[in-house]
mmCIF file of C-alpha atoms and ligand atoms in Angstrom:
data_model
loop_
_atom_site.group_PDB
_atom_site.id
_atom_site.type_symbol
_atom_site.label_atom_id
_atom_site.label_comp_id
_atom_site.label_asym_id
_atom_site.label_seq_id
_atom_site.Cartn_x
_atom_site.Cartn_y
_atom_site.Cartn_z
ATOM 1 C CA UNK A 1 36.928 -57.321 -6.148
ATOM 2 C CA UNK A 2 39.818 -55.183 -6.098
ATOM 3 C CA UNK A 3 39.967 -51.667 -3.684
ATOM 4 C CA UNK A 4 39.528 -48.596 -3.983
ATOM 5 C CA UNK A 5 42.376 -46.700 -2.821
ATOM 6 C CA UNK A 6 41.025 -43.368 -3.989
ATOM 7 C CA UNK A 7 40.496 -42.154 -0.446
ATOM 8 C CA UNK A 8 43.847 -42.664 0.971
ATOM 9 C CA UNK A 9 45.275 -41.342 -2.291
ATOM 10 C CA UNK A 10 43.682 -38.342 -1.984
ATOM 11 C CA UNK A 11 43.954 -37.972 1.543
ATOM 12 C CA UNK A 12 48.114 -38.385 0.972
ATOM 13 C CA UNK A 13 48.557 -35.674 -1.934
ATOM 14 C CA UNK A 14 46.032 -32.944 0.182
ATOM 15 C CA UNK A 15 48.004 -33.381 3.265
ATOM 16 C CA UNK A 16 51.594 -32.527 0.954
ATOM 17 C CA UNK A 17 50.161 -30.552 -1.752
ATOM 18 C CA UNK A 18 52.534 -27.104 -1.410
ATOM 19 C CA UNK A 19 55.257 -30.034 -0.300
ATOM 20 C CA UNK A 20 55.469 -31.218 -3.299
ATOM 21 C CA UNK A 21 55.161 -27.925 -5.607
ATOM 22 C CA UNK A 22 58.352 -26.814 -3.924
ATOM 23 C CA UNK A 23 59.731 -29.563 -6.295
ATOM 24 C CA UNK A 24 59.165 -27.333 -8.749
ATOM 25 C CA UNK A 25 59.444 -23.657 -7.018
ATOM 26 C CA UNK A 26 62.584 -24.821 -5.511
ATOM 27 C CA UNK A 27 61.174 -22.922 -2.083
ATOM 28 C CA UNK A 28 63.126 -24.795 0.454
ATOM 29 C CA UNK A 29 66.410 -25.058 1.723
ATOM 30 C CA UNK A 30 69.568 -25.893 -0.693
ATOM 31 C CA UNK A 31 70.030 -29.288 0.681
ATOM 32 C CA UNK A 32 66.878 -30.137 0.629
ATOM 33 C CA UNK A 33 67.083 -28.397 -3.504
ATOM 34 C CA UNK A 34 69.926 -30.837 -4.038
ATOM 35 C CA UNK A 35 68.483 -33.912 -2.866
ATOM 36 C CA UNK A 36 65.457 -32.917 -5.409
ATOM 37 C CA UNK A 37 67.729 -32.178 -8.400
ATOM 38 C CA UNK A 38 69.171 -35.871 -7.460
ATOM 39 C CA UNK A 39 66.694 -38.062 -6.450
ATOM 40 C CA UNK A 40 63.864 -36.422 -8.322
ATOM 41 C CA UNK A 41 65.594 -35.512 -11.194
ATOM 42 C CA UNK A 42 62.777 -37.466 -12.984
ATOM 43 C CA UNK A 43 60.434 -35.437 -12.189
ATOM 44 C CA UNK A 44 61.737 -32.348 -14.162
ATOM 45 C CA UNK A 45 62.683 -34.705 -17.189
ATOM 46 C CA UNK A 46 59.474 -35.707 -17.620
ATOM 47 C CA UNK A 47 58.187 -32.581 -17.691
ATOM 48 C CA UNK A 48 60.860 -31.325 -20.348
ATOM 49 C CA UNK A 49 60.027 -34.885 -22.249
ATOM 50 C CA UNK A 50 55.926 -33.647 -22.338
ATOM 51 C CA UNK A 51 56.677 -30.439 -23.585
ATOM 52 C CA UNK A 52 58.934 -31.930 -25.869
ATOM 53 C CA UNK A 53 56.566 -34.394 -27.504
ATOM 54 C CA UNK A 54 53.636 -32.001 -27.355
ATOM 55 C CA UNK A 55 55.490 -29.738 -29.975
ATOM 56 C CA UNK A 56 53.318 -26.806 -31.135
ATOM 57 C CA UNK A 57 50.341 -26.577 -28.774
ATOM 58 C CA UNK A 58 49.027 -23.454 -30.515
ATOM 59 C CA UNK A 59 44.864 -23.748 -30.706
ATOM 60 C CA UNK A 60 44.641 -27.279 -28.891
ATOM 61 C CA UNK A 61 42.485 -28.182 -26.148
ATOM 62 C CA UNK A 62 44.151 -30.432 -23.662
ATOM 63 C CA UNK A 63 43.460 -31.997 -20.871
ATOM 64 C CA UNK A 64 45.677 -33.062 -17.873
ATOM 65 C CA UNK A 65 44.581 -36.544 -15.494
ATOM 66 C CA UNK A 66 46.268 -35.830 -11.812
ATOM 67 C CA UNK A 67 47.377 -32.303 -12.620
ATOM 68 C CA UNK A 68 48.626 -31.560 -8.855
ATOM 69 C CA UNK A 69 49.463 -28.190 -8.487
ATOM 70 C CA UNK A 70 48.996 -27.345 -12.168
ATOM 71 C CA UNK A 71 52.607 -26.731 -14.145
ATOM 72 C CA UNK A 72 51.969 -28.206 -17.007
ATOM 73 C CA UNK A 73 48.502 -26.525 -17.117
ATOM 74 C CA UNK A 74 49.691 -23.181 -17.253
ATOM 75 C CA UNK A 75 52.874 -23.760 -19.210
ATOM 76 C CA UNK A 76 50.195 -24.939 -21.984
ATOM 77 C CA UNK A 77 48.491 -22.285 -21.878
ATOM 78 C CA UNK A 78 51.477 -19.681 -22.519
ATOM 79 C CA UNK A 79 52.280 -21.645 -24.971
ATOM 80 C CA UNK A 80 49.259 -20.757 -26.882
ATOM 81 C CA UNK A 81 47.057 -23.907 -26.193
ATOM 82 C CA UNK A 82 43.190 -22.872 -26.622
ATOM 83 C CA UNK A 83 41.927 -24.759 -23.237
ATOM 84 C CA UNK A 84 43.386 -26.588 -20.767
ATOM 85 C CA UNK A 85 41.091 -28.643 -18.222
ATOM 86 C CA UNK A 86 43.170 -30.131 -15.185
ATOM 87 C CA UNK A 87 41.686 -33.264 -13.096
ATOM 88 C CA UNK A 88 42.369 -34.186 -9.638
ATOM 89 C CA UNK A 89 41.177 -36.121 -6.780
ATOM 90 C CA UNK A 90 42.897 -33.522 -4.256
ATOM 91 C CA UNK A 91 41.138 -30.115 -3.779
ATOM 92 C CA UNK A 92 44.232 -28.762 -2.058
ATOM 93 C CA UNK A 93 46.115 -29.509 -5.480
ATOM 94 C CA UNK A 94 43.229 -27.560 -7.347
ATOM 95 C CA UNK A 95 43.414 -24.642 -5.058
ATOM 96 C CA UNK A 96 47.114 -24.606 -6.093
ATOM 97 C CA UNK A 97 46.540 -25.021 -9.517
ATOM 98 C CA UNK A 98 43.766 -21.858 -9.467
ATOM 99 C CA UNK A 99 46.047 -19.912 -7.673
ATOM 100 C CA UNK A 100 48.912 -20.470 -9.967
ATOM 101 C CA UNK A 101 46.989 -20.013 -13.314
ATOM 102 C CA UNK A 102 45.583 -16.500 -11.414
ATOM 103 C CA UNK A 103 49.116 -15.925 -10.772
ATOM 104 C CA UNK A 104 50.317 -16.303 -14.479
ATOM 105 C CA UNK A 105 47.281 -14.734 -15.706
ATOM 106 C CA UNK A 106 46.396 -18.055 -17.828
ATOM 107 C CA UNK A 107 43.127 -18.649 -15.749
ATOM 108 C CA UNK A 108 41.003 -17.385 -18.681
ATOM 109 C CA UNK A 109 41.744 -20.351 -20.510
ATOM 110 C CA UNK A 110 41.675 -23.447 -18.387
ATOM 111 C CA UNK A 111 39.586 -24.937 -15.739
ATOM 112 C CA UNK A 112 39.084 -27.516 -13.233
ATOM 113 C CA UNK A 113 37.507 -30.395 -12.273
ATOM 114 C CA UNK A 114 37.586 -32.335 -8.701
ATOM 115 C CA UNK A 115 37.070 -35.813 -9.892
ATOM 116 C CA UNK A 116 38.659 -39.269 -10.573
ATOM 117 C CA UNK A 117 38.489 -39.765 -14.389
ATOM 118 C CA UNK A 118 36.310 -42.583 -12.891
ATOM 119 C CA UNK A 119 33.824 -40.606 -11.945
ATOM 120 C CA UNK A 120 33.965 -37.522 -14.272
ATOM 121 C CA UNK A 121 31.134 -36.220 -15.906
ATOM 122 C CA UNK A 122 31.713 -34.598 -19.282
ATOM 123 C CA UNK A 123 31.429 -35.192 -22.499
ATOM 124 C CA UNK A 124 34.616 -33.299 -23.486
ATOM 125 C CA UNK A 125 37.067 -34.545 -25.998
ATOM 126 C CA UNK A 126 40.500 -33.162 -26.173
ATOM 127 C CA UNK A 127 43.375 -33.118 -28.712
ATOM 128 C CA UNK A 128 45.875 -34.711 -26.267
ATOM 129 C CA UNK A 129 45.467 -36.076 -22.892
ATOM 130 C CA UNK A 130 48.539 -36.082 -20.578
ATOM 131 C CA UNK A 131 48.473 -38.639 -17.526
ATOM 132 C CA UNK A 132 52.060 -37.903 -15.408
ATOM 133 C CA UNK A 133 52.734 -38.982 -11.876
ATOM 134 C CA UNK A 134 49.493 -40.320 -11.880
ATOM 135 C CA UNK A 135 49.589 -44.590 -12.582
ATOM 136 C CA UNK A 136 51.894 -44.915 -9.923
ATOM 137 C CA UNK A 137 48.596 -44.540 -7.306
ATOM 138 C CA UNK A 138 46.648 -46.847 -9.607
ATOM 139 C CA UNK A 139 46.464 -50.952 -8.743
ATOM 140 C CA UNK A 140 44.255 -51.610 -11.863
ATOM 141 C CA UNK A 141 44.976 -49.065 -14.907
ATOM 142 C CA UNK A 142 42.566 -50.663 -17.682
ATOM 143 C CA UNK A 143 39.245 -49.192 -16.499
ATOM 144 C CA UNK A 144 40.406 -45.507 -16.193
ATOM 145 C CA UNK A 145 42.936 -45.974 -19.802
ATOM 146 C CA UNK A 146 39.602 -46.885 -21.349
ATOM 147 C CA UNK A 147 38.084 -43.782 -20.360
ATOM 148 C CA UNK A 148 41.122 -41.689 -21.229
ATOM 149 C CA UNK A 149 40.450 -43.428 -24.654
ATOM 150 C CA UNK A 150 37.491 -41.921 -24.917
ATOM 151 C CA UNK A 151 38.751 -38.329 -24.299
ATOM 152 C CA UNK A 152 41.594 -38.348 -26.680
ATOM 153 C CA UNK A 153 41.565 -37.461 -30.217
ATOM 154 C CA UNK A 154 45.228 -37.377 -30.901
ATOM 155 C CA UNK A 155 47.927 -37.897 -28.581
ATOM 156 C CA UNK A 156 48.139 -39.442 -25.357
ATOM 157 C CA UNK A 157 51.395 -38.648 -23.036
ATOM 158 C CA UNK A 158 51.786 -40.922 -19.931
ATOM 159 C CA UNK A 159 54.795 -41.734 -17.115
ATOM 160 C CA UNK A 160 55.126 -45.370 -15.401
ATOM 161 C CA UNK A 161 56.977 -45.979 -12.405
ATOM 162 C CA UNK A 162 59.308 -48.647 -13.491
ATOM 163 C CA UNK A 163 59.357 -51.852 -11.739
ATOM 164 C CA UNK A 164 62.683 -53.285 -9.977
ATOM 165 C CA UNK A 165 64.398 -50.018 -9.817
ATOM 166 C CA UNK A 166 66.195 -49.599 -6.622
ATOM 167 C CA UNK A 167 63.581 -46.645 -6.196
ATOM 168 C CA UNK A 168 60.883 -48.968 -5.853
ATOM 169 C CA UNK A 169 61.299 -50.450 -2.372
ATOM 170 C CA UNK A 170 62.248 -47.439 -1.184
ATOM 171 C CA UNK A 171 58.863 -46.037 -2.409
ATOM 172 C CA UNK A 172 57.018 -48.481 -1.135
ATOM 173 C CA UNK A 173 58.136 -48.599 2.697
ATOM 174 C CA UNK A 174 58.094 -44.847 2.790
ATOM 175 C CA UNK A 175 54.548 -43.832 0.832
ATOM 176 C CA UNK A 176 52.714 -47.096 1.970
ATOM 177 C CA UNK A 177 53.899 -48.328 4.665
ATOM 178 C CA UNK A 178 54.903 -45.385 6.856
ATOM 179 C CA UNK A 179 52.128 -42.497 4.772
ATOM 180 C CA UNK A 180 49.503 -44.836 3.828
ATOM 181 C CA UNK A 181 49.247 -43.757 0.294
ATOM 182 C CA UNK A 182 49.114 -47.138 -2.321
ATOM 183 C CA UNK A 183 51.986 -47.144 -5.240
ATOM 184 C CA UNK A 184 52.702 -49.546 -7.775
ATOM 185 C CA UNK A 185 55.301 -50.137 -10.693
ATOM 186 C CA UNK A 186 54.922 -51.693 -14.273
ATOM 187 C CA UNK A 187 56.507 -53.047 -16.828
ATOM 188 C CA UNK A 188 57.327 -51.907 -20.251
ATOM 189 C CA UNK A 189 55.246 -54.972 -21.629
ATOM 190 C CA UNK A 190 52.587 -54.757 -19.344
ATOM 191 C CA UNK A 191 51.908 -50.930 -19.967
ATOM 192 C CA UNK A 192 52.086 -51.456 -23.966
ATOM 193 C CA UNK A 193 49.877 -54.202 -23.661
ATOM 194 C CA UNK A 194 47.435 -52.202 -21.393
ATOM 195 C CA UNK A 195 47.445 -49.397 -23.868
ATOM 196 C CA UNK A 196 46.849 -51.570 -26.954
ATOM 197 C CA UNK A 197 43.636 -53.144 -25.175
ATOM 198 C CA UNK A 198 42.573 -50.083 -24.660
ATOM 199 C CA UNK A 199 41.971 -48.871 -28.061
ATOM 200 C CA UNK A 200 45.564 -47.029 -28.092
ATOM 201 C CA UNK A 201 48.489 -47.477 -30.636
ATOM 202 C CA UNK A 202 52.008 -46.994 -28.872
ATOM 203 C CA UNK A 203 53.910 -44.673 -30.846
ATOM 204 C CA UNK A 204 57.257 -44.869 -28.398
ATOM 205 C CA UNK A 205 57.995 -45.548 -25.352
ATOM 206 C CA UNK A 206 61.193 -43.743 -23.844
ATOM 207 C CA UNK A 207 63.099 -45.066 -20.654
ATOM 208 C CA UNK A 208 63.382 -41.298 -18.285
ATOM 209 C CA UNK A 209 65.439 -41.703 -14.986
ATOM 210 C CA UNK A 210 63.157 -44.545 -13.274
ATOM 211 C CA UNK A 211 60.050 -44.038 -15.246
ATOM 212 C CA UNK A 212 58.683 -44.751 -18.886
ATOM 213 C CA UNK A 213 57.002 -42.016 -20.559
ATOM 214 C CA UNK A 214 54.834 -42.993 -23.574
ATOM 215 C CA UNK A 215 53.213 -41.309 -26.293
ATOM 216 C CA UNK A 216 50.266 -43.184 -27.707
ATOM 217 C CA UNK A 217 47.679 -42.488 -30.071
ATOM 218 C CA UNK A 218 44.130 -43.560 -30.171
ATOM 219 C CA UNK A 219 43.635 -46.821 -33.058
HETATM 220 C C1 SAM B 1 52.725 -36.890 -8.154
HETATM 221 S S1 SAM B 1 51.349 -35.813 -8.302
HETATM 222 C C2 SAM B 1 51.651 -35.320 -9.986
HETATM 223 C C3 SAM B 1 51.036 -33.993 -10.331
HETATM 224 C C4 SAM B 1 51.358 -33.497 -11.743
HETATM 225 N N1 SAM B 1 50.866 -34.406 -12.759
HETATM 226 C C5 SAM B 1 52.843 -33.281 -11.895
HETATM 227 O O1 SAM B 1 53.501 -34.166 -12.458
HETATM 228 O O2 SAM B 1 53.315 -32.222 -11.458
HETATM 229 C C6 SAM B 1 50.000 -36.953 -8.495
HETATM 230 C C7 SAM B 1 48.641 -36.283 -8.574
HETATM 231 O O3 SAM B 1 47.689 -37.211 -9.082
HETATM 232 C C8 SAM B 1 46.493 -37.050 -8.356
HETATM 233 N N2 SAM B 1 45.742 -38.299 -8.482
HETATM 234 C C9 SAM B 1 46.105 -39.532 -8.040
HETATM 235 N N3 SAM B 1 45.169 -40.425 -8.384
HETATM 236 C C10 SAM B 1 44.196 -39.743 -9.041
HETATM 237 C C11 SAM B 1 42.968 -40.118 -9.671
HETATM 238 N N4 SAM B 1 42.549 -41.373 -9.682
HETATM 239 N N5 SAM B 1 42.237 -39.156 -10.283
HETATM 240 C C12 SAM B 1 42.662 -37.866 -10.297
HETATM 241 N N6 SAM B 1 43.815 -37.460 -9.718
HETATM 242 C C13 SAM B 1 44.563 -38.372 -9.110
HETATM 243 C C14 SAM B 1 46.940 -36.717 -6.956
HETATM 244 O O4 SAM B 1 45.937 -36.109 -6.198
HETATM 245 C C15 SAM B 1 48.134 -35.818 -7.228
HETATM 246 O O5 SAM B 1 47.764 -34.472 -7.292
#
């Protein structure tokens, strides 16, 4: 039977939840800016490469797997999506999430739900489903892509830590050996093939600084 890391995952992204939204409000000191602009330049490409493949959002209902601290929540919603729900296993991510959308006045049209898509009750379905940052915590993706399945109507946007980049040892002494927080990597193959036994069709699949981001669509 395989684990369940949940707990420890959690655990890890409450304890650094406003760490890691300084990625993106850039509220720390320059060197510690530059090193982010370098070695997580990913991080904001895939974030361009979402908004990117989402196109016109205008009247869709979307729904965001692992949505940390909530960008890409809000920057749906200004750009005229109808609803945007936001998932996530840390409440210290949601609180930063609710106080972001209050901030930006786009709380009227999202919400949020504390759960592992595991163990999410709703009966929801949404035009596209967005899943970034999120596999890397996950040792056994088919169970949970099924269930995404489910969800999504149209699209299906998703980032993979790539495996054998020199990024990945380094990831794994420092988040699970020294933090205690479980990551994995995947291969190109392996994700497609995980996605088509799913139920979804792989429409591309782009290489992005150490990651592949993949738009699918449901079969
Ligand atoms: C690296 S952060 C990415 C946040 C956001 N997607 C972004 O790119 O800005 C990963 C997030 O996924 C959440 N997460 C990890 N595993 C999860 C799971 N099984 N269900 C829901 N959220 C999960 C973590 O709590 C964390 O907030």
């Amino acid at each position: 039977m395989k684990k369940d890391n949940m707990p420890q995952v959690a655990r890890f992204w409450n304890d650094i939840a406003e760490e890691f939204d300084t990625i993106y409000t850039g509220r720390k000191g320059g060197f510690a800016r530059f090193l982010d602009q370098w070695l997580r330049k990913d991080i904001y490409q895939r974030f361009d490469w979402v908004m990117e493949r989402c196109g016109d959002v205008r009247g869709l209902r979307i729904c965001d797997i692992g949505c940390g601290s909530g960008r890409f929540v809000t920057e749906f919603v200004k750009r005229g999506a109808a609803h945007v729900t936001g998932v996530d296993v840390a409440p210290e991510m949601l609180r930063l999430s609710k106080e972001l959308v209050e901030k930006d006045g786009t709380a009227d049209r999202c919400d949020f739900a504390l759960a592992d898509v595991l163990n999410w009750k709703t009966t929801q379905t949404f035009d596209i489903t967005i899943a970034i940052g999120f596999w890397d915590y996950i040792q056994d993706p088919p169970e949970r892509l099924r269930l995404i399945r489910q969800k999504t109507n149209q699209t299906f946007l998703s980032a993979w830590p790539r495996f054998w980049t020199w990024r990945m040892p380094v990831r794994k002494v420092r988040l699970q050996y020294i933090r205690g927080c479980p990551v994995y990597f995947f291969r190109r193959s392996q994700i497609e093939k995980m996605l088509r036994d799913s139920g979804f069709e792989v429409v591309r699949c782009d290489t992005v600084g150490k990651l592949f981001c993949v738009e699918a669509r449901p079969i």
